[in-house]
mmCIF file with all atom_site columns, C-alpha atoms in Angstrom:
data_model
loop_
_atom_site.group_PDB
_atom_site.id
_atom_site.type_symbol
_atom_site.label_atom_id
_atom_site.label_alt_id
_atom_site.label_comp_id
_atom_site.label_asym_id
_atom_site.label_entity_id
_atom_site.label_seq_id
_atom_site.pdbx_PDB_ins_code
_atom_site.Cartn_x
_atom_site.Cartn_y
_atom_site.Cartn_z
_atom_site.occupancy
_atom_site.B_iso_or_equiv
_atom_site.pdbx_formal_charge
_atom_site.auth_seq_id
_atom_site.auth_comp_id
_atom_site.auth_asym_id
_atom_site.auth_atom_id
_atom_site.pdbx_PDB_model_num
ATOM 1   C CA . ILE A 1 1   ? 84.039 -15.020 -60.479 1.00 0.00 ? 38  ILE A CA 1
ATOM 2   C CA . VAL A 1 2   ? 80.965 -12.873 -61.176 1.00 0.00 ? 39  VAL A CA 1
ATOM 3   C CA . ALA A 1 3   ? 83.137 -9.863  -62.060 1.00 0.00 ? 40  ALA A CA 1
ATOM 4   C CA . ALA A 1 4   ? 85.277 -11.913 -64.428 1.00 0.00 ? 41  ALA A CA 1
ATOM 5   C CA . MET A 1 5   ? 82.165 -13.273 -66.146 1.00 0.00 ? 42  MET A CA 1
ATOM 6   C CA . GLY A 1 6   ? 80.834 -9.742  -66.597 1.00 0.00 ? 43  GLY A CA 1
ATOM 7   C CA . GLY A 1 7   ? 84.136 -8.355  -67.810 1.00 0.00 ? 44  GLY A CA 1
ATOM 8   C CA . GLN A 1 8   ? 84.511 -6.031  -64.807 1.00 0.00 ? 45  GLN A CA 1
ATOM 9   C CA . SER A 1 9   ? 86.956 -5.774  -61.978 1.00 0.00 ? 46  SER A CA 1
ATOM 10  C CA . PRO A 1 10  ? 85.448 -5.245  -58.537 1.00 0.00 ? 47  PRO A CA 1
ATOM 11  C CA . ILE A 1 11  ? 86.118 -1.940  -56.823 1.00 0.00 ? 48  ILE A CA 1
ATOM 12  C CA . ARG A 1 12  ? 87.118 -1.633  -53.176 1.00 0.00 ? 49  ARG A CA 1
ATOM 13  C CA . ALA A 1 13  ? 85.160 0.767   -50.973 1.00 0.00 ? 50  ALA A CA 1
ATOM 14  C CA . ARG A 1 14  ? 84.780 1.732   -47.310 1.00 0.00 ? 51  ARG A CA 1
ATOM 15  C CA . LYS A 1 15  ? 81.529 2.768   -45.670 1.00 0.00 ? 52  LYS A CA 1
ATOM 16  C CA . LEU A 1 16  ? 81.295 6.429   -44.707 1.00 0.00 ? 53  LEU A CA 1
ATOM 17  C CA . GLY A 1 17  ? 79.121 8.245   -42.252 1.00 0.00 ? 54  GLY A CA 1
ATOM 18  C CA . TYR A 1 18  ? 77.456 7.433   -38.978 1.00 0.00 ? 55  TYR A CA 1
ATOM 19  C CA . LEU A 1 19  ? 74.947 4.871   -37.759 1.00 0.00 ? 56  LEU A CA 1
ATOM 20  C CA . ALA A 1 20  ? 72.772 4.861   -34.665 1.00 0.00 ? 57  ALA A CA 1
ATOM 21  C CA . ALA A 1 21  ? 72.327 1.287   -33.498 1.00 0.00 ? 58  ALA A CA 1
ATOM 22  C CA . TYR A 1 22  ? 71.029 -0.770  -30.610 1.00 0.00 ? 59  TYR A CA 1
ATOM 23  C CA . ARG A 1 23  ? 70.773 -4.488  -29.838 1.00 0.00 ? 60  ARG A CA 1
ATOM 24  C CA . VAL A 1 24  ? 67.386 -6.097  -29.406 1.00 0.00 ? 61  VAL A CA 1
ATOM 25  C CA . ASP A 1 25  ? 66.572 -8.612  -26.692 1.00 0.00 ? 62  ASP A CA 1
ATOM 26  C CA . ARG A 1 26  ? 63.472 -10.041 -28.352 1.00 0.00 ? 63  ARG A CA 1
ATOM 27  C CA . HIS A 1 27  ? 62.153 -11.034 -31.761 1.00 0.00 ? 64  HIS A CA 1
ATOM 28  C CA . CYS A 1 28  ? 60.713 -8.062  -33.672 1.00 0.00 ? 65  CYS A CA 1
ATOM 29  C CA . ASP A 1 29  ? 59.798 -7.065  -37.221 1.00 0.00 ? 66  ASP A CA 1
ATOM 30  C CA . VAL A 1 30  ? 61.508 -3.997  -38.675 1.00 0.00 ? 67  VAL A CA 1
ATOM 31  C CA . ALA A 1 31  ? 59.658 -2.262  -41.509 1.00 0.00 ? 68  ALA A CA 1
ATOM 32  C CA . THR A 1 32  ? 61.676 -0.095  -43.871 1.00 0.00 ? 69  THR A CA 1
ATOM 33  C CA . GLU A 1 33  ? 60.389 2.298   -46.504 1.00 0.00 ? 70  GLU A CA 1
ATOM 34  C CA . TRP A 1 34  ? 63.290 3.900   -48.348 1.00 0.00 ? 71  TRP A CA 1
ATOM 35  C CA . GLN A 1 35  ? 63.318 5.566   -51.759 1.00 0.00 ? 72  GLN A CA 1
ATOM 36  C CA . GLY A 1 36  ? 59.946 4.006   -52.603 1.00 0.00 ? 73  GLY A CA 1
ATOM 37  C CA . GLU A 1 37  ? 61.033 0.452   -51.691 1.00 0.00 ? 74  GLU A CA 1
ATOM 38  C CA . SER A 1 38  ? 59.403 -1.379  -48.760 1.00 0.00 ? 75  SER A CA 1
ATOM 39  C CA . THR A 1 39  ? 60.872 -4.319  -46.856 1.00 0.00 ? 76  THR A CA 1
ATOM 40  C CA . ILE A 1 40  ? 60.200 -6.105  -43.595 1.00 0.00 ? 77  ILE A CA 1
ATOM 41  C CA . ASN A 1 41  ? 63.143 -7.728  -41.835 1.00 0.00 ? 78  ASN A CA 1
ATOM 42  C CA . VAL A 1 42  ? 63.120 -9.867  -38.718 1.00 0.00 ? 79  VAL A CA 1
ATOM 43  C CA . ALA A 1 43  ? 65.429 -9.025  -35.829 1.00 0.00 ? 80  ALA A CA 1
ATOM 44  C CA . GLU A 1 44  ? 66.231 -11.864 -33.450 1.00 0.00 ? 81  GLU A CA 1
ATOM 45  C CA . PRO A 1 45  ? 67.606 -11.463 -29.906 1.00 0.00 ? 82  PRO A CA 1
ATOM 46  C CA . GLY A 1 46  ? 71.164 -10.130 -30.145 1.00 0.00 ? 83  GLY A CA 1
ATOM 47  C CA . ASP A 1 47  ? 70.702 -8.543  -33.594 1.00 0.00 ? 84  ASP A CA 1
ATOM 48  C CA . TRP A 1 48  ? 71.225 -4.824  -34.106 1.00 0.00 ? 85  TRP A CA 1
ATOM 49  C CA . ILE A 1 49  ? 68.635 -2.365  -35.381 1.00 0.00 ? 86  ILE A CA 1
ATOM 50  C CA . VAL A 1 50  ? 70.508 0.270   -37.353 1.00 0.00 ? 87  VAL A CA 1
ATOM 51  C CA . VAL A 1 51  ? 69.493 3.754   -38.519 1.00 0.00 ? 88  VAL A CA 1
ATOM 52  C CA . ARG A 1 52  ? 71.645 5.583   -41.040 1.00 0.00 ? 89  ARG A CA 1
ATOM 53  C CA . LEU A 1 53  ? 72.419 9.115   -39.827 1.00 0.00 ? 90  LEU A CA 1
ATOM 54  C CA . ASN A 1 54  ? 73.106 12.310  -41.753 1.00 0.00 ? 91  ASN A CA 1
ATOM 55  C CA . LYS A 1 55  ? 76.720 13.203  -42.565 1.00 0.00 ? 92  LYS A CA 1
ATOM 56  C CA . SER A 1 56  ? 77.239 15.098  -39.287 1.00 0.00 ? 93  SER A CA 1
ATOM 57  C CA . GLY A 1 57  ? 75.754 12.261  -37.209 1.00 0.00 ? 94  GLY A CA 1
ATOM 58  C CA . THR A 1 58  ? 73.203 14.546  -35.567 1.00 0.00 ? 95  THR A CA 1
ATOM 59  C CA . ALA A 1 59  ? 69.912 13.202  -37.011 1.00 0.00 ? 96  ALA A CA 1
ATOM 60  C CA . PRO A 1 60  ? 68.552 10.294  -39.068 1.00 0.00 ? 97  PRO A CA 1
ATOM 61  C CA . ASP A 1 61  ? 69.156 10.456  -42.806 1.00 0.00 ? 98  ASP A CA 1
ATOM 62  C CA . THR A 1 62  ? 65.866 10.721  -44.679 1.00 0.00 ? 99  THR A CA 1
ATOM 63  C CA . ASP A 1 63  ? 64.791 10.110  -48.240 1.00 0.00 ? 100 ASP A CA 1
ATOM 64  C CA . ASP A 1 64  ? 62.769 12.588  -50.339 1.00 0.00 ? 101 ASP A CA 1
ATOM 65  C CA . SER A 1 65  ? 59.541 11.613  -48.560 1.00 0.00 ? 102 SER A CA 1
ATOM 66  C CA . GLY A 1 66  ? 61.006 11.944  -45.039 1.00 0.00 ? 103 GLY A CA 1
ATOM 67  C CA . LYS A 1 67  ? 61.429 8.193   -44.374 1.00 0.00 ? 104 LYS A CA 1
ATOM 68  C CA . ILE A 1 68  ? 64.438 6.978   -42.386 1.00 0.00 ? 105 ILE A CA 1
ATOM 69  C CA . ASN A 1 69  ? 66.716 4.151   -43.515 1.00 0.00 ? 106 ASN A CA 1
ATOM 70  C CA . ILE A 1 70  ? 66.356 1.519   -40.770 1.00 0.00 ? 107 ILE A CA 1
ATOM 71  C CA . TYR A 1 71  ? 67.520 -2.078  -41.091 1.00 0.00 ? 108 TYR A CA 1
ATOM 72  C CA . VAL A 1 72  ? 68.660 -5.183  -39.206 1.00 0.00 ? 109 VAL A CA 1
ATOM 73  C CA . VAL A 1 73  ? 72.235 -6.494  -38.927 1.00 0.00 ? 110 VAL A CA 1
ATOM 74  C CA . LYS A 1 74  ? 73.228 -9.789  -37.313 1.00 0.00 ? 111 LYS A CA 1
ATOM 75  C CA . HIS A 1 75  ? 75.441 -9.365  -34.239 1.00 0.00 ? 112 HIS A CA 1
ATOM 76  C CA . ASP A 1 76  ? 78.631 -10.961 -35.606 1.00 0.00 ? 113 ASP A CA 1
ATOM 77  C CA . ALA A 1 77  ? 78.472 -8.902  -38.797 1.00 0.00 ? 114 ALA A CA 1
ATOM 78  C CA . PHE A 1 78  ? 77.713 -5.676  -36.936 1.00 0.00 ? 115 PHE A CA 1
ATOM 79  C CA . VAL A 1 79  ? 80.693 -6.063  -34.585 1.00 0.00 ? 116 VAL A CA 1
ATOM 80  C CA . ARG A 1 80  ? 83.011 -6.954  -37.490 1.00 0.00 ? 117 ARG A CA 1
ATOM 81  C CA . LEU A 1 81  ? 81.847 -4.037  -39.658 1.00 0.00 ? 118 LEU A CA 1
ATOM 82  C CA . ASN A 1 82  ? 81.471 -1.154  -37.197 1.00 0.00 ? 119 ASN A CA 1
ATOM 83  C CA . ARG A 1 83  ? 83.155 0.660   -34.328 1.00 0.00 ? 120 ARG A CA 1
ATOM 84  C CA . ARG A 1 84  ? 81.980 3.280   -31.810 1.00 0.00 ? 121 ARG A CA 1
ATOM 85  C CA . ALA A 1 85  ? 82.191 6.788   -33.224 1.00 0.00 ? 122 ALA A CA 1
ATOM 86  C CA . PRO A 1 86  ? 83.608 9.919   -31.589 1.00 0.00 ? 123 PRO A CA 1
ATOM 87  C CA . ILE A 1 87  ? 79.979 11.076  -31.372 1.00 0.00 ? 124 ILE A CA 1
ATOM 88  C CA . LEU A 1 88  ? 79.040 8.759   -28.519 1.00 0.00 ? 125 LEU A CA 1
ATOM 89  C CA . GLU A 1 89  ? 75.245 8.804   -28.732 1.00 0.00 ? 126 GLU A CA 1
ATOM 90  C CA . ILE A 1 90  ? 72.186 10.433  -30.257 1.00 0.00 ? 127 ILE A CA 1
ATOM 91  C CA . ARG A 1 91  ? 68.760 11.108  -28.796 1.00 0.00 ? 128 ARG A CA 1
ATOM 92  C CA . HIS A 1 92  ? 66.133 11.491  -31.499 1.00 0.00 ? 129 HIS A CA 1
ATOM 93  C CA . PRO A 1 93  ? 62.408 10.595  -31.503 1.00 0.00 ? 130 PRO A CA 1
ATOM 94  C CA . MET A 1 94  ? 62.606 8.963   -34.957 1.00 0.00 ? 131 MET A CA 1
ATOM 95  C CA . ILE A 1 95  ? 65.131 6.445   -33.575 1.00 0.00 ? 132 ILE A CA 1
ATOM 96  C CA . ASP A 1 96  ? 64.072 5.855   -29.957 1.00 0.00 ? 133 ASP A CA 1
ATOM 97  C CA . ALA A 1 97  ? 61.937 8.334   -28.041 1.00 0.00 ? 134 ALA A CA 1
ATOM 98  C CA . THR A 1 98  ? 62.886 6.911   -24.632 1.00 0.00 ? 135 THR A CA 1
ATOM 99  C CA . ARG A 1 99  ? 66.693 6.819   -24.604 1.00 0.00 ? 136 ARG A CA 1
ATOM 100 C CA . ALA A 1 100 ? 69.937 7.882   -26.222 1.00 0.00 ? 137 ALA A CA 1
ATOM 101 C CA . VAL A 1 101 ? 71.306 5.412   -28.775 1.00 0.00 ? 138 VAL A CA 1
ATOM 102 C CA . PRO A 1 102 ? 75.032 4.698   -29.397 1.00 0.00 ? 139 PRO A CA 1
ATOM 103 C CA . VAL A 1 103 ? 76.602 5.989   -32.614 1.00 0.00 ? 140 VAL A CA 1
ATOM 104 C CA . PHE A 1 104 ? 78.954 3.890   -34.783 1.00 0.00 ? 141 PHE A CA 1
ATOM 105 C CA . GLN A 1 105 ? 81.068 4.206   -37.934 1.00 0.00 ? 142 GLN A CA 1
ATOM 106 C CA . GLY A 1 106 ? 81.946 1.581   -40.497 1.00 0.00 ? 143 GLY A CA 1
ATOM 107 C CA . ARG A 1 107 ? 85.419 0.055   -40.467 1.00 0.00 ? 144 ARG A CA 1
ATOM 108 C CA . ALA A 1 108 ? 85.283 -2.693  -43.085 1.00 0.00 ? 145 ALA A CA 1
ATOM 109 C CA . THR A 1 109 ? 86.355 -2.617  -46.713 1.00 0.00 ? 146 THR A CA 1
ATOM 110 C CA . VAL A 1 110 ? 84.016 -4.176  -49.274 1.00 0.00 ? 147 VAL A CA 1
ATOM 111 C CA . GLU A 1 111 ? 84.405 -5.271  -52.882 1.00 0.00 ? 148 GLU A CA 1
ATOM 112 C CA . ALA A 1 112 ? 81.627 -4.095  -55.194 1.00 0.00 ? 149 ALA A CA 1
ATOM 113 C CA . ILE A 1 113 ? 80.423 -4.730  -58.733 1.00 0.00 ? 150 ILE A CA 1
ATOM 114 C CA . LEU A 1 114 ? 77.846 -2.516  -60.450 1.00 0.00 ? 151 LEU A CA 1
ATOM 115 C CA . PHE A 1 115 ? 74.881 -4.215  -62.128 1.00 0.00 ? 152 PHE A CA 1
ATOM 116 C CA . SER A 1 116 ? 73.463 -1.449  -64.339 1.00 0.00 ? 153 SER A CA 1
ATOM 117 C CA . ARG A 1 117 ? 70.193 -3.282  -65.056 1.00 0.00 ? 154 ARG A CA 1
ATOM 118 C CA . GLY A 1 118 ? 69.372 -4.183  -61.471 1.00 0.00 ? 155 GLY A CA 1
ATOM 119 C CA . LEU A 1 119 ? 69.936 -7.183  -59.268 1.00 0.00 ? 156 LEU A CA 1
ATOM 120 C CA . ASP A 1 120 ? 67.991 -9.897  -57.479 1.00 0.00 ? 157 ASP A CA 1
ATOM 121 C CA . ILE A 1 121 ? 69.669 -11.771 -54.615 1.00 0.00 ? 158 ILE A CA 1
ATOM 122 C CA . LEU A 1 122 ? 68.843 -13.536 -51.377 1.00 0.00 ? 159 LEU A CA 1
ATOM 123 C CA . ALA A 1 123 ? 70.841 -11.704 -48.692 1.00 0.00 ? 160 ALA A CA 1
ATOM 124 C CA . PRO A 1 124 ? 72.588 -13.644 -45.887 1.00 0.00 ? 161 PRO A CA 1
ATOM 125 C CA . TRP A 1 125 ? 69.892 -12.503 -43.459 1.00 0.00 ? 162 TRP A CA 1
ATOM 126 C CA . ASN A 1 126 ? 67.251 -14.253 -45.639 1.00 0.00 ? 163 ASN A CA 1
ATOM 127 C CA . GLN A 1 127 ? 65.844 -11.092 -47.209 1.00 0.00 ? 164 GLN A CA 1
ATOM 128 C CA . GLN A 1 128 ? 65.103 -11.211 -50.929 1.00 0.00 ? 165 GLN A CA 1
ATOM 129 C CA . GLN A 1 129 ? 66.710 -8.069  -52.343 1.00 0.00 ? 166 GLN A CA 1
ATOM 130 C CA . SER A 1 130 ? 65.273 -6.984  -55.700 1.00 0.00 ? 167 SER A CA 1
ATOM 131 C CA . PHE A 1 131 ? 66.622 -3.886  -57.405 1.00 0.00 ? 168 PHE A CA 1
ATOM 132 C CA . SER A 1 132 ? 64.879 -2.898  -60.644 1.00 0.00 ? 169 SER A CA 1
ATOM 133 C CA . GLU A 1 133 ? 67.443 -0.146  -61.261 1.00 0.00 ? 170 GLU A CA 1
ATOM 134 C CA . ALA A 1 134 ? 71.241 -0.109  -61.045 1.00 0.00 ? 171 ALA A CA 1
ATOM 135 C CA . ALA A 1 135 ? 72.644 -1.749  -57.912 1.00 0.00 ? 172 ALA A CA 1
ATOM 136 C CA . TYR A 1 136 ? 75.938 -2.964  -56.525 1.00 0.00 ? 173 TYR A CA 1
ATOM 137 C CA . LEU A 1 137 ? 76.676 -6.517  -55.486 1.00 0.00 ? 174 LEU A CA 1
ATOM 138 C CA . LEU A 1 138 ? 78.853 -6.294  -52.359 1.00 0.00 ? 175 LEU A CA 1
ATOM 139 C CA . LEU A 1 139 ? 81.295 -8.811  -50.939 1.00 0.00 ? 176 LEU A CA 1
ATOM 140 C CA . ASN A 1 140 ? 81.774 -7.947  -47.285 1.00 0.00 ? 177 ASN A CA 1
ATOM 141 C CA . GLY A 1 141 ? 83.903 -10.561 -45.545 1.00 0.00 ? 178 GLY A CA 1
ATOM 142 C CA . ASP A 1 142 ? 82.075 -13.793 -46.345 1.00 0.00 ? 179 ASP A CA 1
ATOM 143 C CA . GLU A 1 143 ? 78.694 -12.108 -46.952 1.00 0.00 ? 180 GLU A CA 1
ATOM 144 C CA . VAL A 1 144 ? 77.319 -11.162 -50.376 1.00 0.00 ? 181 VAL A CA 1
ATOM 145 C CA . TYR A 1 145 ? 74.365 -8.773  -50.692 1.00 0.00 ? 182 TYR A CA 1
ATOM 146 C CA . GLY A 1 146 ? 72.990 -5.910  -52.756 1.00 0.00 ? 183 GLY A CA 1
ATOM 147 C CA . ASN A 1 147 ? 72.950 -2.145  -52.356 1.00 0.00 ? 184 ASN A CA 1
ATOM 148 C CA . ALA A 1 148 ? 71.130 0.399   -54.556 1.00 0.00 ? 185 ALA A CA 1
ATOM 149 C CA . GLN A 1 149 ? 73.513 2.491   -56.672 1.00 0.00 ? 186 GLN A CA 1
ATOM 150 C CA . ALA A 1 150 ? 72.362 5.824   -55.207 1.00 0.00 ? 187 ALA A CA 1
ATOM 151 C CA . SER A 1 151 ? 72.702 4.525   -51.649 1.00 0.00 ? 188 SER A CA 1
ATOM 152 C CA . PHE A 1 152 ? 76.126 2.987   -52.346 1.00 0.00 ? 189 PHE A CA 1
ATOM 153 C CA . GLU A 1 153 ? 77.474 6.154   -53.938 1.00 0.00 ? 190 GLU A CA 1
ATOM 154 C CA . THR A 1 154 ? 76.284 8.187   -50.929 1.00 0.00 ? 191 THR A CA 1
ATOM 155 C CA . ASP A 1 155 ? 77.422 5.740   -48.244 1.00 0.00 ? 192 ASP A CA 1
ATOM 156 C CA . TYR A 1 156 ? 80.792 4.487   -49.527 1.00 0.00 ? 193 TYR A CA 1
ATOM 157 C CA . ASP A 1 157 ? 84.176 5.998   -50.370 1.00 0.00 ? 194 ASP A CA 1
ATOM 158 C CA . ILE A 1 158 ? 85.732 4.237   -53.372 1.00 0.00 ? 195 ILE A CA 1
ATOM 159 C CA . LEU A 1 159 ? 89.342 3.283   -52.581 1.00 0.00 ? 196 LEU A CA 1
ATOM 160 C CA . ASP A 1 160 ? 90.583 2.096   -56.014 1.00 0.00 ? 197 ASP A CA 1
#
């Protein structure tokens, strides 16, 4: 509906690359600073804390200031969207200094629409996502959320 109203057709895309991820067994706050944006997300027991890895899956991906992209994904969504990768685990102090963490790859296909002037949306995990620059609105299963254009174009392979 949104695409039709904006005169665009959504594109289909699949997530690329690797993720290091682990489930939490207690409530915790996860602070993210990425590309100058700061957010705090709440992980509940059973949720996954996810760190985007570099293209080879050997270390965390970092922005220009050396910050890692870390975020929270609800359990049902994580299991639906990801699968274990051939690289079975990673040990890195920026992720978890005490243990090796499993590595995953995306498996889901999303539909995406570019909003060239930015986007403001409440994500399914109750995070207000505000993008002052170009961002994509993603439909992933029954979830709708935003993704910065630069991040999307790095993390997704366009299928159409």
